[in-house]
Amino acid sequence: MLLIHCPHCREDREEEEFSYNGEAHIVRPLDPESLSDEAWGDYLFFRKNPRGVHREMWYHAVGCRRYFYAARNTLSYEILHTYCVGEKPQIDAANEGAGA
Amino acid sequence: MTQIQQINRLAGGARVDSDGVINFTYNGRPMQGVSGDTLASALLANGVDVVGRSFKYGRARGIVGHGAEEPNAIMQIGSGASSVPNLKATQVELYEGLESAPVNGWPSVDFDLMSIAGFFSRLMPPGFYYKTFMYPAKLWMTYEHFIRRAAGLGRSPVGDDPDSYDKLNQHADVLVIGAGPAGLMAAREAARAGARVMIVDEQSEFGGSLLASTQTIENRSASAWVDLMVAELKTFANLQMLPRSTAFGYYDHNFIGILERRSDHLSLSAATGSRQRLHRVRAKRVVLATGAFERPLVFAHNDIPGVMQASSVSTYVNRYGVAPGSRMVLFTCNDSAYQTALDWHGAGRTVVAIVDSRAEPNGAMLAAVEALGMEVMLGCAVIEAQGGKRVKRALVAPINAQGTEVVGSVQRIACDLIACSGGWSPAIHLSSHTGAKPQWDEAIVGFKPGTSTQQECSAGACAGTYRLSECFAEGAQAGAQAAHKSGFGSGVGLFPQPPVEEHDEYPQQALFLVPHTQRSTRAPSQFVDMQLDVTAGSIEIAVREGFESIEHIKRYTALGFGTDQGKLGNINGMAILAKALGQSMAETGTTIFRPAYTPTTFGAIAGRDIGELFDPQRHTAMHRWHLARGAEFEDVGQWKRPWYYPRSRASGGVESLREAVDRECLAVRNSVGILDASTLGKIDIQGPDTAEFITRMYTNSYLKLAPGKCRYGVMLKEDGMIFDDGVCACLGDNHYLMYTTTGGAAGVLAWLELWQQTEWPDMQVYFTSVTDHWSTATISGPNARRVLAKVCDDIDLDRQAFGFMDWRDGTVAGVAARVFRISFTGELSYEINVPAHYGRHLWEALIAAGEAFDITPYGTESMHVLRAEKGFIIVGQDTDGSMTPADMNMDWVVAKNKTFSFIGKRSLQRSDALRDQRKQFVGLKPLNPNDVLPEGAQVVFDPQQPIPMSMQGHVTSSYYSANLGHAFALAVIKGGINRMGQVVHCPLADGRILAAEIVSSVFYDPEGARQHVE
Ligand SMILES: [Zn+2]
C-alpha cells in the first residue's frame, strides 16, 4: 500500500484515502469537432504505459477532494514527487531516470 | 487409553520447565509435555516418529525441522468451529488440553492405504497435475476425489469462526523484524538513540538461535544472556516488543503486515480477548534480522522419519530437553553441524559417526569431536537412508571431491537418527517481497538479499553473516543507522560489543545433491521438497521434457508450492536444475518469494469488518416507519431502500413480491402512492459559471433555465456513453441543484470536480454534496395534488401555475419544503423535500392526508415497474456503459447546437457510434402474456440455429404489469428501432425458448396525458 504525499494537504496519507485517475497532463482538444476520428480516438483511448517514471493523476477522494499529479516509478512504485494542478513539476522527466 | 511416557525427555532443556506438565492429545491419544514445549518437541519427547503421510506417494514422514521451515508435521489443532487446519507442529505452543491430529494420512498415519501408492509412483510423474488437466475434464473428476482425500490438506472448520480478531495501525521509526542476536542488538541501539522502535519475532520468546545455543556470551550461557538482554529492552519506554508475531508481508513504501497470535498458545478456557491481531505498520526504517534456514541434504530416501536437520536436533536437545533418538549419524558438508555432535554427546547419546563430504576439513570443530573419540568419515556421504517408519541404517560411501560421484564401496551403518546439514540459506523472504532480486554468493553458498528501493537493510544471518560476534556487530550498526536515518542519534552504536566465545570455521562444500550408485532418475527417491514430494529425479525429468526456467519448473513439478513455500527445498531444487541445464546458480536465477511468509488467517485480515460492521448501512429518516410496516429492503449502494411493502392477505399469509407490487402499481395509477426518494444523490452547485459548467457536462443546455424550473439531463463520459442521468433545478441566479442516481452520486461529484479542477480551473463553480441534507417523499398518482393540498396552503398548486418540471418553495405539513413537480412514474407527481430530520414527520403527515385516497406506500420494485411501463431508463440497468443517447432512442435529450462541445459530444460522431446495427433500446411484449423474460436473457432472431447462436441483444428490464395485464420487458437489440413488430426469441438455460414481439419502449400513456390530470 502506497504512502502518498498530498501536495494540497501537505501530508503523507495512506493510499486508501486516494483514488487513481490515470495518466496526467492529457489536455482536452479545444475544438473536438475539428479532429479526425483517429486523432479523437488517440485522445480518448491511448495511454502511456511506461516502464519507469509515469506522470499520473490522483484524487484525494476522502481528504481534500483535490486532484493532483504524481511522478511514480512503475517498477519500484516509488513516488518521486507530487504537485498541484497548475504547478510546474520540481524536476523534469529527463532527470527522473525514466526507463530505469 | 494408557498414558505414553516421554521416553525421549532429557533432564536439561534451557527453555522448558520440566515440572510444568501439560496434558494434550495427539490423534486422540493422551500425552504429556512440559511448559515451554512446542507440539513438535512434545511429540518427539513422546517418541512419535510418523506425523504424516506424503502428499503424492503416501510415504511415512517425521518431524525434520523446528520452525517455520517444517514441511511434514502439519496438524489440525482443536476441534469444532475454532479448529485450525494446516499448522506446523513446530510453531504450535503446547497448552493444557490441546487436541492435535495430522492432516495427512488416510485412514491413519501408522497404517496408510496410500503407502501402496508409493508403488504407483511411476504413475504420477512430474507434471502429473498439468497432464491430468489437459485430458478431458471427466478424467480429472475421477482423480480429484482420490487425490484430495489422499492428500488430506486439513479440514476447514464447519460453522462460523467463534473467535474475534482485530487490527491495529501502527507507526514506527524503526521496525526490527527478528529478535535473534542481530535483531536484539539493533533494537537496543535504535531505542537508545530515542527512536520509536518495534521489534517483532514469530517465536513465543525472543532470542532466536540463541535460545538453543551452547555458546558463552559475556560469561553467561546464551540463554541467560538473552534473558538479561530482554530485561534491558523492557526498560525502554519507546520500544514495543511483540513476540508470537510474524511479519508476513513487506509491502510498498515500508508497509509491513504483522500477525500477532494473542491467544493461540492458551487453552480455550484461559483465552480472552481477540485471538489474533493484525498490525499494519508503516515504518520509516526496517531492519531485517530474520536469520537463516539450514539446508537439507538431498540423498536417497532422505524422507524417512529420523532424518532431521542438524540444527533442529541441537534445538530439541538444548532448548527443549528432547533427544529424538539414541544413535545418531551426523552428515554434513560444513563445520557448523559439528556442534550437533557435541550436543548429542553432551545429552548422553551415541554419535555413531560423523560423515563429512569434505576430504580435508581442518579446524577447531574437527579437533573437538576427535578429542571425544568420535568416528569421523571424511570425503564420504550418506547416499541412502534405510528403514520404514524410522531410520534403521545409513548407507555411507566415499565420494569424489566435486561431490558428484560415488567412488568407493558402500558401508551400512546402523542408527536411528541421521542429522543433516547442507549449509545455510539466508531467510531473504521479506527482502524479496520488496522486489529486491536475491544475489547468489559463492562464498556463503547461498542467496543474499538484493538491493531494494525500500528503506530497509538486512543484518546478521539473513544477510549471510553467520559468526555470532559479526551478527552482534551488524545488528548494532543497523539499529544505530536506522535510528539515525529516521532522525535519531549519530548513527554510531553506543553499547560495547558483548564478548563471545567462538572459533574459525573451515570452508563448507556446496553439496546440493548427494550422488548415489545409480543416477537420480533410477536411484531410490531423493526428496527435494518433502511437502509436495518433489524429487531430484523429477526435476531432471522436467528438464528432459524441455523446461528450462525455474518459474516453469516450479509450476510443473510443484516445487515450493506447499504451505512451507519451499523454505527448505528451493535452493537445492534450483541447484539441481542449474546442474541439469549446465548453468551456474546466478544464471538460473532465483524464484521470487511473495507474501505471505507463513499462512495468515483470513479472520485476522478481516478483523472486525465482518457481519454488520462489514459495510456501513445508510438509512433514511423514514427507515423505522418502513420497518414497522414490514417492508422488505433492497440494497442500493450502502442505502437500505424499501423494496416492497407486503401486507397480510385476506385469505391468510403474507403477500408475495408479485402480489404486493401489483397492488402498489395499481394504487399509483388509480389513486396515489408514496415513495421514499431520500436516497437520490443531490449536489448543490453554485458560482457565476455554474450554468455554463453544467451545460458542458450534460447533453442539453441549462443556459436559459430560469429559477423555479427543472430539466432532465443525461451525462456522458467523453466516449459518448451514458454515465448518469437526473433532473437539475435552477434554484436562483448562479445556484443549481443537481439530482443524480442513488448509486451514481459519489461518481458524479468526482466527475464534476475532475473537470473543474483539471481542465477549467478558471471557472467559478463550487460543488457540495447535499444528499443527506434532505428527506424526500414522492407522492404520485391522479390524487397527488389533492393529498398535497391538504398539507400545503402557501403554494399555488394550480396545474398551470405550478406546471410540470417546475419547483416551488413552500410549507408542507408545517415544515419549510422544496417541492418539485417531476415524475418518474408518468403520473402527476410531487417530490417534497424537507430538511432531513423532518422526514418522518413529513411522511406521516402525507400518509394521514392521503388516507381518504388510500395512499399506498410503494417500494423500489413498483417504482421500477411503473417507470418501465413509461419506457424511462435506469442508468446501469438498461445501459451498461456502451450505450449512447441515440442507442437509447433519446436523441431528444442531446442539444445539437450548443456552442461548447459538451463532454462526449464529439464521440457521438465517431464512426462506431454511427454504425448500423448498434444495439437499440426497445420494448418486448412476450407472446405468452404471462412469460416474464429473465433479465439478462440473450435475444436471438432464429431459435433453430445451431449453438453457439448469434446473439442479437439482451433483456435489460422485465416485469409483470398489473396495469397492462401482461408481462413486458425492455431490451437492447441490434437495429431494434427498425424491427418493430418482429418476433425475437430468448433461449433459456433450462431449454425453454420464450418468444416476444419488438414494440415501442413506451407501454403506457405514450402521449403523456396522465401528467396533466386535474
Ligand atoms: Zn489532500
CSV table of C-alpha atoms in Angstrom, one decimal, chain B residues 302-618:
chain,number,residue,atom,x,y,z
B,302,ASN,CA,16.1,-38.8,2.9
B,303,ASP,CA,12.5,-38.5,4.0
B,304,ILE,CA,12.4,-41.5,6.3
B,305,PRO,CA,11.4,-40.4,9.8
B,306,GLY,CA,14.6,-39.9,11.8
B,307,VAL,CA,16.3,-37.9,9.1
B,308,MET,CA,16.4,-34.4,10.6
B,309,GLN,CA,18.1,-31.1,10.2
B,310,ALA,CA,21.2,-31.0,12.4
B,311,SER,CA,20.4,-27.6,13.9
B,312,SER,CA,16.9,-28.9,14.7
B,313,VAL,CA,18.4,-31.8,16.6
B,314,SER,CA,20.5,-29.3,18.6
B,315,THR,CA,17.5,-27.2,19.2
B,316,TYR,CA,15.4,-30.1,20.6
B,317,VAL,CA,18.3,-31.2,22.8
B,318,ASN,CA,19.4,-27.8,24.1
B,319,ARG,CA,16.2,-25.7,24.2
B,320,TYR,CA,13.5,-28.3,24.8
B,321,GLY,CA,15.5,-31.1,26.5
B,322,VAL,CA,14.4,-33.7,24.0
B,323,ALA,CA,16.6,-36.2,22.3
B,324,PRO,CA,14.8,-37.5,19.2
B,325,GLY,CA,16.6,-40.9,19.1
B,326,SER,CA,19.6,-42.6,20.5
B,327,ARG,CA,22.1,-43.5,17.9
B,328,MET,CA,23.0,-40.6,15.6
B,329,VAL,CA,24.9,-40.4,12.3
B,330,LEU,CA,25.8,-36.8,11.5
B,331,PHE,CA,26.0,-35.9,7.8
B,332,THR,CA,27.5,-32.6,6.9
B,333,CYS,CA,29.4,-30.5,4.4
B,334,ASN,CA,30.3,-27.7,6.8
B,335,ASP,CA,31.7,-27.1,10.3
B,336,SER,CA,28.6,-25.6,11.9
B,337,ALA,CA,26.8,-29.0,12.2
B,338,TYR,CA,29.7,-30.4,14.3
B,339,GLN,CA,28.1,-28.6,17.2
B,340,THR,CA,25.2,-31.1,16.9
B,341,ALA,CA,27.5,-34.0,17.5
B,342,LEU,CA,28.8,-32.3,20.6
B,343,ASP,CA,25.3,-31.5,21.8
B,344,TRP,CA,24.2,-35.1,21.2
B,345,HIS,CA,27.2,-36.4,23.0
B,346,GLY,CA,26.5,-34.0,25.8
B,347,ALA,CA,22.9,-35.4,26.1
B,348,GLY,CA,24.4,-38.8,26.8
B,349,ARG,CA,23.5,-40.3,23.5
B,350,THR,CA,25.7,-42.0,21.0
B,351,VAL,CA,27.3,-40.4,18.0
B,352,VAL,CA,27.8,-43.4,15.7
B,353,ALA,CA,29.7,-41.5,13.1
B,354,ILE,CA,30.3,-38.1,11.6
B,355,VAL,CA,30.1,-38.2,7.8
B,356,ASP,CA,31.7,-35.2,6.2
B,357,SER,CA,31.6,-34.7,2.4
B,358,ARG,CA,34.8,-32.6,2.5
B,359,ALA,CA,38.0,-34.6,2.1
B,360,GLU,CA,40.3,-32.5,4.3
B,361,PRO,CA,38.4,-30.2,6.7
B,362,ASN,CA,40.6,-28.8,9.3
B,363,GLY,CA,39.6,-26.8,12.3
B,364,ALA,CA,38.6,-26.5,15.9
B,365,MET,CA,35.3,-28.4,15.5
B,366,LEU,CA,37.0,-31.4,13.9
B,367,ALA,CA,39.6,-31.4,16.7
B,368,ALA,CA,36.8,-31.1,19.3
B,369,VAL,CA,34.9,-34.2,18.2
B,370,GLU,CA,38.1,-36.2,17.6
B,371,ALA,CA,39.1,-35.3,21.2
B,372,LEU,CA,35.9,-37.0,22.3
B,373,GLY,CA,36.8,-40.1,20.3
B,374,MET,CA,34.1,-39.8,17.7
B,375,GLU,CA,34.5,-41.5,14.4
B,376,VAL,CA,34.8,-39.0,11.5
B,377,MET,CA,34.4,-40.3,8.0
B,378,LEU,CA,36.0,-37.6,5.7
B,379,GLY,CA,35.2,-37.4,1.9
B,380,CYS,CA,32.2,-39.5,2.5
B,381,ALA,CA,28.4,-39.1,2.1
B,382,VAL,CA,25.3,-40.7,3.4
B,383,ILE,CA,24.0,-41.8,0.0
B,384,GLU,CA,20.8,-43.5,1.2
B,385,ALA,CA,18.8,-43.9,4.4
B,386,GLN,CA,17.0,-47.2,5.0
B,387,GLY,CA,14.1,-48.1,7.2
B,388,GLY,CA,10.3,-47.9,7.1
B,389,LYS,CA,8.6,-45.8,9.8
B,390,ARG,CA,12.0,-44.9,11.3
B,391,VAL,CA,15.6,-44.8,10.1
B,392,LYS,CA,17.4,-48.2,10.7
B,393,ARG,CA,20.7,-47.6,8.9
B,394,ALA,CA,22.6,-45.2,6.8
B,395,LEU,CA,24.5,-46.3,3.6
B,396,VAL,CA,27.8,-44.4,3.6
B,397,ALA,CA,30.2,-44.2,0.7
B,398,PRO,CA,33.3,-42.2,-0.3
B,399,ILE,CA,32.5,-39.6,-3.0
B,400,ASN,CA,34.8,-37.6,-5.3
B,401,ALA,CA,36.0,-34.1,-4.5
B,402,GLN,CA,33.3,-32.4,-6.6
B,403,GLY,CA,30.6,-34.4,-4.7
B,404,THR,CA,29.2,-35.8,-8.0
B,405,GLU,CA,30.1,-39.5,-7.9
B,406,VAL,CA,30.4,-42.4,-5.5
B,407,VAL,CA,34.0,-43.6,-5.7
B,408,GLY,CA,34.2,-46.5,-3.3
B,409,SER,CA,32.3,-49.2,-1.6
B,410,VAL,CA,29.2,-48.7,0.4
B,411,GLN,CA,29.2,-49.2,4.1
B,412,ARG,CA,26.0,-49.9,6.1
B,413,ILE,CA,25.9,-48.1,9.5
B,414,ALA,CA,23.1,-48.9,12.0
B,415,CYS,CA,21.5,-45.8,13.5
B,416,ASP,CA,18.1,-44.4,14.3
B,417,LEU,CA,18.8,-40.7,13.6
B,418,ILE,CA,20.6,-39.0,10.7
B,419,ALA,CA,21.2,-35.4,11.4
B,420,CYS,CA,22.0,-33.4,8.2
B,421,SER,CA,23.4,-30.1,7.3
B,422,GLY,CA,23.9,-28.8,3.8
B,423,GLY,CA,24.9,-25.3,5.0
B,424,TRP,CA,22.7,-22.3,5.5
B,425,SER,CA,20.3,-20.3,3.4
B,426,PRO,CA,19.6,-16.7,4.5
B,427,ALA,CA,15.9,-16.1,5.1
B,428,ILE,CA,15.6,-13.5,2.4
B,429,HIS,CA,11.8,-13.8,2.0
B,430,LEU,CA,10.9,-10.3,3.3
B,431,SER,CA,13.7,-8.7,1.4
B,432,SER,CA,12.4,-10.4,-1.7
B,433,HIS,CA,8.9,-9.1,-1.0
B,434,THR,CA,10.2,-5.6,-1.6
B,435,GLY,CA,11.2,-6.6,-5.2
B,436,ALA,CA,14.9,-6.9,-4.4
B,437,LYS,CA,16.4,-9.5,-6.6
B,438,PRO,CA,18.4,-12.0,-4.5
B,439,GLN,CA,22.1,-12.3,-5.3
B,440,TRP,CA,23.9,-15.6,-5.4
B,441,ASP,CA,27.1,-15.6,-3.3
B,442,GLU,CA,29.6,-18.3,-3.9
B,443,ALA,CA,31.4,-17.6,-0.6
B,444,ILE,CA,28.4,-18.4,1.6
B,445,VAL,CA,26.9,-20.8,-0.9
B,446,GLY,CA,23.6,-19.0,-0.7
B,447,PHE,CA,21.4,-16.2,-1.9
B,448,LYS,CA,21.9,-12.8,-0.2
B,449,PRO,CA,19.3,-10.1,-0.1
B,450,GLY,CA,19.5,-7.8,-3.2
B,451,THR,CA,19.3,-4.0,-3.2
B,452,SER,CA,15.8,-2.7,-2.8
B,453,THR,CA,14.3,0.7,-3.1
B,454,GLN,CA,12.6,0.4,0.3
B,455,GLN,CA,14.1,2.0,3.4
B,456,GLU,CA,15.5,-1.3,4.8
B,457,CYS,CA,18.6,-3.2,5.5
B,458,SER,CA,19.4,-6.8,6.4
B,459,ALA,CA,21.6,-7.7,9.3
B,460,GLY,CA,23.0,-11.0,10.6
B,461,ALA,CA,22.3,-14.4,9.2
B,462,CYS,CA,19.7,-13.2,6.8
B,463,ALA,CA,22.5,-11.1,5.2
B,464,GLY,CA,24.7,-14.2,5.1
B,465,THR,CA,26.7,-13.3,8.2
B,466,TYR,CA,26.9,-16.3,10.5
B,467,ARG,CA,29.5,-15.7,13.1
B,468,LEU,CA,27.8,-14.6,16.3
B,469,SER,CA,30.2,-11.7,17.0
B,470,GLU,CA,29.6,-10.4,13.5
B,471,CYS,CA,25.9,-10.8,13.9
B,472,PHE,CA,26.0,-8.7,17.0
B,473,ALA,CA,28.1,-6.0,15.3
B,474,GLU,CA,26.0,-5.9,12.2
B,475,GLY,CA,22.8,-5.7,14.2
B,476,ALA,CA,24.1,-2.9,16.4
B,477,GLN,CA,25.3,-1.0,13.4
B,478,ALA,CA,22.0,-1.5,11.5
B,479,GLY,CA,20.0,-0.3,14.5
B,480,ALA,CA,22.1,2.8,15.1
B,481,GLN,CA,21.9,3.7,11.4
B,482,ALA,CA,18.2,3.1,11.1
B,483,ALA,CA,17.6,5.4,14.0
B,484,HIS,CA,19.9,8.0,12.6
B,485,LYS,CA,18.2,7.9,9.2
B,486,SER,CA,14.8,8.4,10.8
B,487,GLY,CA,16.2,11.4,12.8
B,488,PHE,CA,17.6,9.9,16.0
B,489,GLY,CA,21.2,9.6,17.2
B,490,SER,CA,24.5,9.8,15.5
B,491,GLY,CA,24.4,6.6,13.6
B,492,VAL,CA,27.2,5.1,15.8
B,493,GLY,CA,26.4,2.3,18.2
B,494,LEU,CA,26.6,3.3,21.9
B,495,PHE,CA,26.9,-0.1,23.5
B,496,PRO,CA,30.1,-2.2,23.8
B,497,GLN,CA,30.2,-5.4,21.8
B,498,PRO,CA,29.4,-8.4,24.0
B,499,PRO,CA,32.4,-10.7,24.2
B,500,VAL,CA,31.7,-14.1,22.7
B,501,GLU,CA,33.5,-17.4,22.7
B,502,GLU,CA,33.8,-18.6,19.1
B,503,HIS,CA,36.3,-20.1,16.7
B,504,ASP,CA,37.1,-20.1,13.0
B,505,GLU,CA,35.2,-22.4,10.6
B,506,TYR,CA,36.7,-24.3,7.8
B,507,PRO,CA,35.0,-23.5,4.4
B,508,GLN,CA,31.9,-25.5,3.6
B,509,GLN,CA,31.4,-27.6,0.4
B,510,ALA,CA,28.5,-26.8,-1.9
B,511,LEU,CA,26.6,-30.1,-1.9
B,512,PHE,CA,23.1,-29.8,-3.3
B,513,LEU,CA,22.5,-33.4,-4.5
B,514,VAL,CA,24.3,-36.3,-2.9
B,515,PRO,CA,25.4,-38.9,-5.6
B,516,HIS,CA,24.1,-42.4,-5.5
B,517,THR,CA,25.5,-45.5,-7.1
B,518,GLN,CA,22.6,-45.1,-9.5
B,519,ARG,CA,21.7,-41.9,-11.3
B,520,SER,CA,18.9,-39.7,-9.9
B,521,THR,CA,16.1,-40.9,-12.1
B,522,ARG,CA,16.9,-44.5,-11.2
B,523,ALA,CA,18.0,-44.2,-7.6
B,524,PRO,CA,15.6,-44.5,-4.8
B,525,SER,CA,13.7,-41.2,-4.5
B,526,GLN,CA,16.0,-38.3,-3.4
B,527,PHE,CA,13.5,-35.8,-2.0
B,528,VAL,CA,14.0,-32.1,-2.6
B,529,ASP,CA,10.6,-30.8,-1.5
B,530,MET,CA,9.1,-33.1,1.1
B,531,GLN,CA,5.7,-31.4,1.4
B,532,LEU,CA,4.9,-31.9,-2.3
B,533,ASP,CA,7.0,-35.0,-2.9
B,534,VAL,CA,9.3,-33.4,-5.5
B,535,THR,CA,12.4,-35.4,-6.1
B,536,ALA,CA,15.7,-34.7,-7.7
B,537,GLY,CA,14.8,-37.2,-10.4
B,538,SER,CA,11.6,-35.4,-11.2
B,539,ILE,CA,13.4,-32.1,-11.7
B,540,GLU,CA,15.8,-33.8,-14.1
B,541,ILE,CA,12.9,-35.3,-16.0
B,542,ALA,CA,11.2,-31.9,-16.3
B,543,VAL,CA,14.4,-30.6,-17.8
B,544,ARG,CA,14.5,-33.5,-20.3
B,545,GLU,CA,10.9,-32.7,-21.2
B,546,GLY,CA,12.2,-29.2,-22.2
B,547,PHE,CA,11.6,-27.0,-19.2
B,548,GLU,CA,14.4,-24.6,-18.5
B,549,SER,CA,13.1,-21.7,-16.5
B,550,ILE,CA,12.9,-22.1,-12.7
B,551,GLU,CA,9.5,-20.5,-12.7
B,552,HIS,CA,8.2,-23.1,-15.1
B,553,ILE,CA,9.9,-25.9,-13.3
B,554,LYS,CA,8.3,-24.8,-10.1
B,555,ARG,CA,4.8,-24.9,-11.6
B,556,TYR,CA,5.4,-28.2,-13.4
B,557,THR,CA,6.8,-30.1,-10.5
B,558,ALA,CA,5.0,-28.1,-7.7
B,559,LEU,CA,8.4,-27.4,-6.1
B,560,GLY,CA,8.0,-24.9,-3.3
B,561,PHE,CA,4.2,-24.7,-3.7
B,562,GLY,CA,3.3,-26.2,-0.3
B,563,THR,CA,2.4,-24.3,2.9
B,564,ASP,CA,6.1,-24.2,3.7
B,565,GLN,CA,6.8,-22.4,0.4
B,566,GLY,CA,9.9,-24.5,-0.1
B,567,LYS,CA,11.8,-22.9,2.7
B,568,LEU,CA,14.0,-26.0,2.8
B,569,GLY,CA,13.8,-27.3,-0.7
B,570,ASN,CA,14.0,-24.3,-3.0
B,571,ILE,CA,17.8,-23.8,-3.1
B,572,ASN,CA,18.6,-27.5,-3.6
B,573,GLY,CA,15.9,-27.7,-6.3
B,574,MET,CA,17.4,-24.7,-8.1
B,575,ALA,CA,20.9,-26.0,-7.9
B,576,ILE,CA,19.8,-29.4,-9.3
B,577,LEU,CA,18.1,-27.6,-12.1
B,578,ALA,CA,21.1,-25.4,-12.7
B,579,LYS,CA,23.3,-28.5,-13.0
B,580,ALA,CA,20.8,-30.3,-15.3
B,581,LEU,CA,20.9,-27.2,-17.5
B,582,GLY,CA,24.7,-26.9,-17.3
B,583,GLN,CA,24.3,-23.4,-15.8
B,584,SER,CA,25.6,-21.5,-12.8
B,585,MET,CA,23.2,-20.7,-9.9
B,586,ALA,CA,23.4,-17.0,-10.9
B,587,GLU,CA,22.3,-17.8,-14.4
B,588,THR,CA,19.4,-19.9,-13.2
B,589,GLY,CA,18.3,-17.0,-11.1
B,590,THR,CA,16.1,-17.3,-8.2
B,591,THR,CA,12.4,-17.5,-7.6
B,592,ILE,CA,10.7,-14.5,-6.1
B,593,PHE,CA,9.2,-15.0,-2.7
B,594,ARG,CA,5.9,-13.4,-2.3
B,595,PRO,CA,3.7,-12.7,0.8
B,596,ALA,CA,2.6,-14.3,2.9
B,597,TYR,CA,5.8,-15.6,4.6
B,598,THR,CA,3.7,-18.1,6.5
B,599,PRO,CA,0.0,-18.8,6.1
B,600,THR,CA,-2.1,-16.0,7.6
B,601,THR,CA,-5.6,-16.3,9.0
B,602,PHE,CA,-8.3,-14.7,6.9
B,603,GLY,CA,-10.0,-13.8,10.2
B,604,ALA,CA,-7.1,-11.5,11.1
B,605,ILE,CA,-7.2,-9.8,7.7
B,606,ALA,CA,-10.9,-9.3,8.1
B,607,GLY,CA,-10.6,-8.2,11.7
B,608,ARG,CA,-13.8,-6.6,13.0
B,609,ASP,CA,-15.0,-5.8,9.4
B,610,ILE,CA,-17.5,-8.6,9.4
B,611,GLY,CA,-21.2,-9.1,9.8
B,612,GLU,CA,-22.9,-5.9,10.5
B,613,LEU,CA,-19.7,-4.0,10.5
B,614,PHE,CA,-18.6,-5.2,7.1
B,615,ASP,CA,-20.0,-2.2,5.4
B,616,PRO,CA,-21.9,0.8,6.8
B,617,GLN,CA,-25.6,0.9,6.2
B,618,ARG,CA,-27.3,4.2,5.2
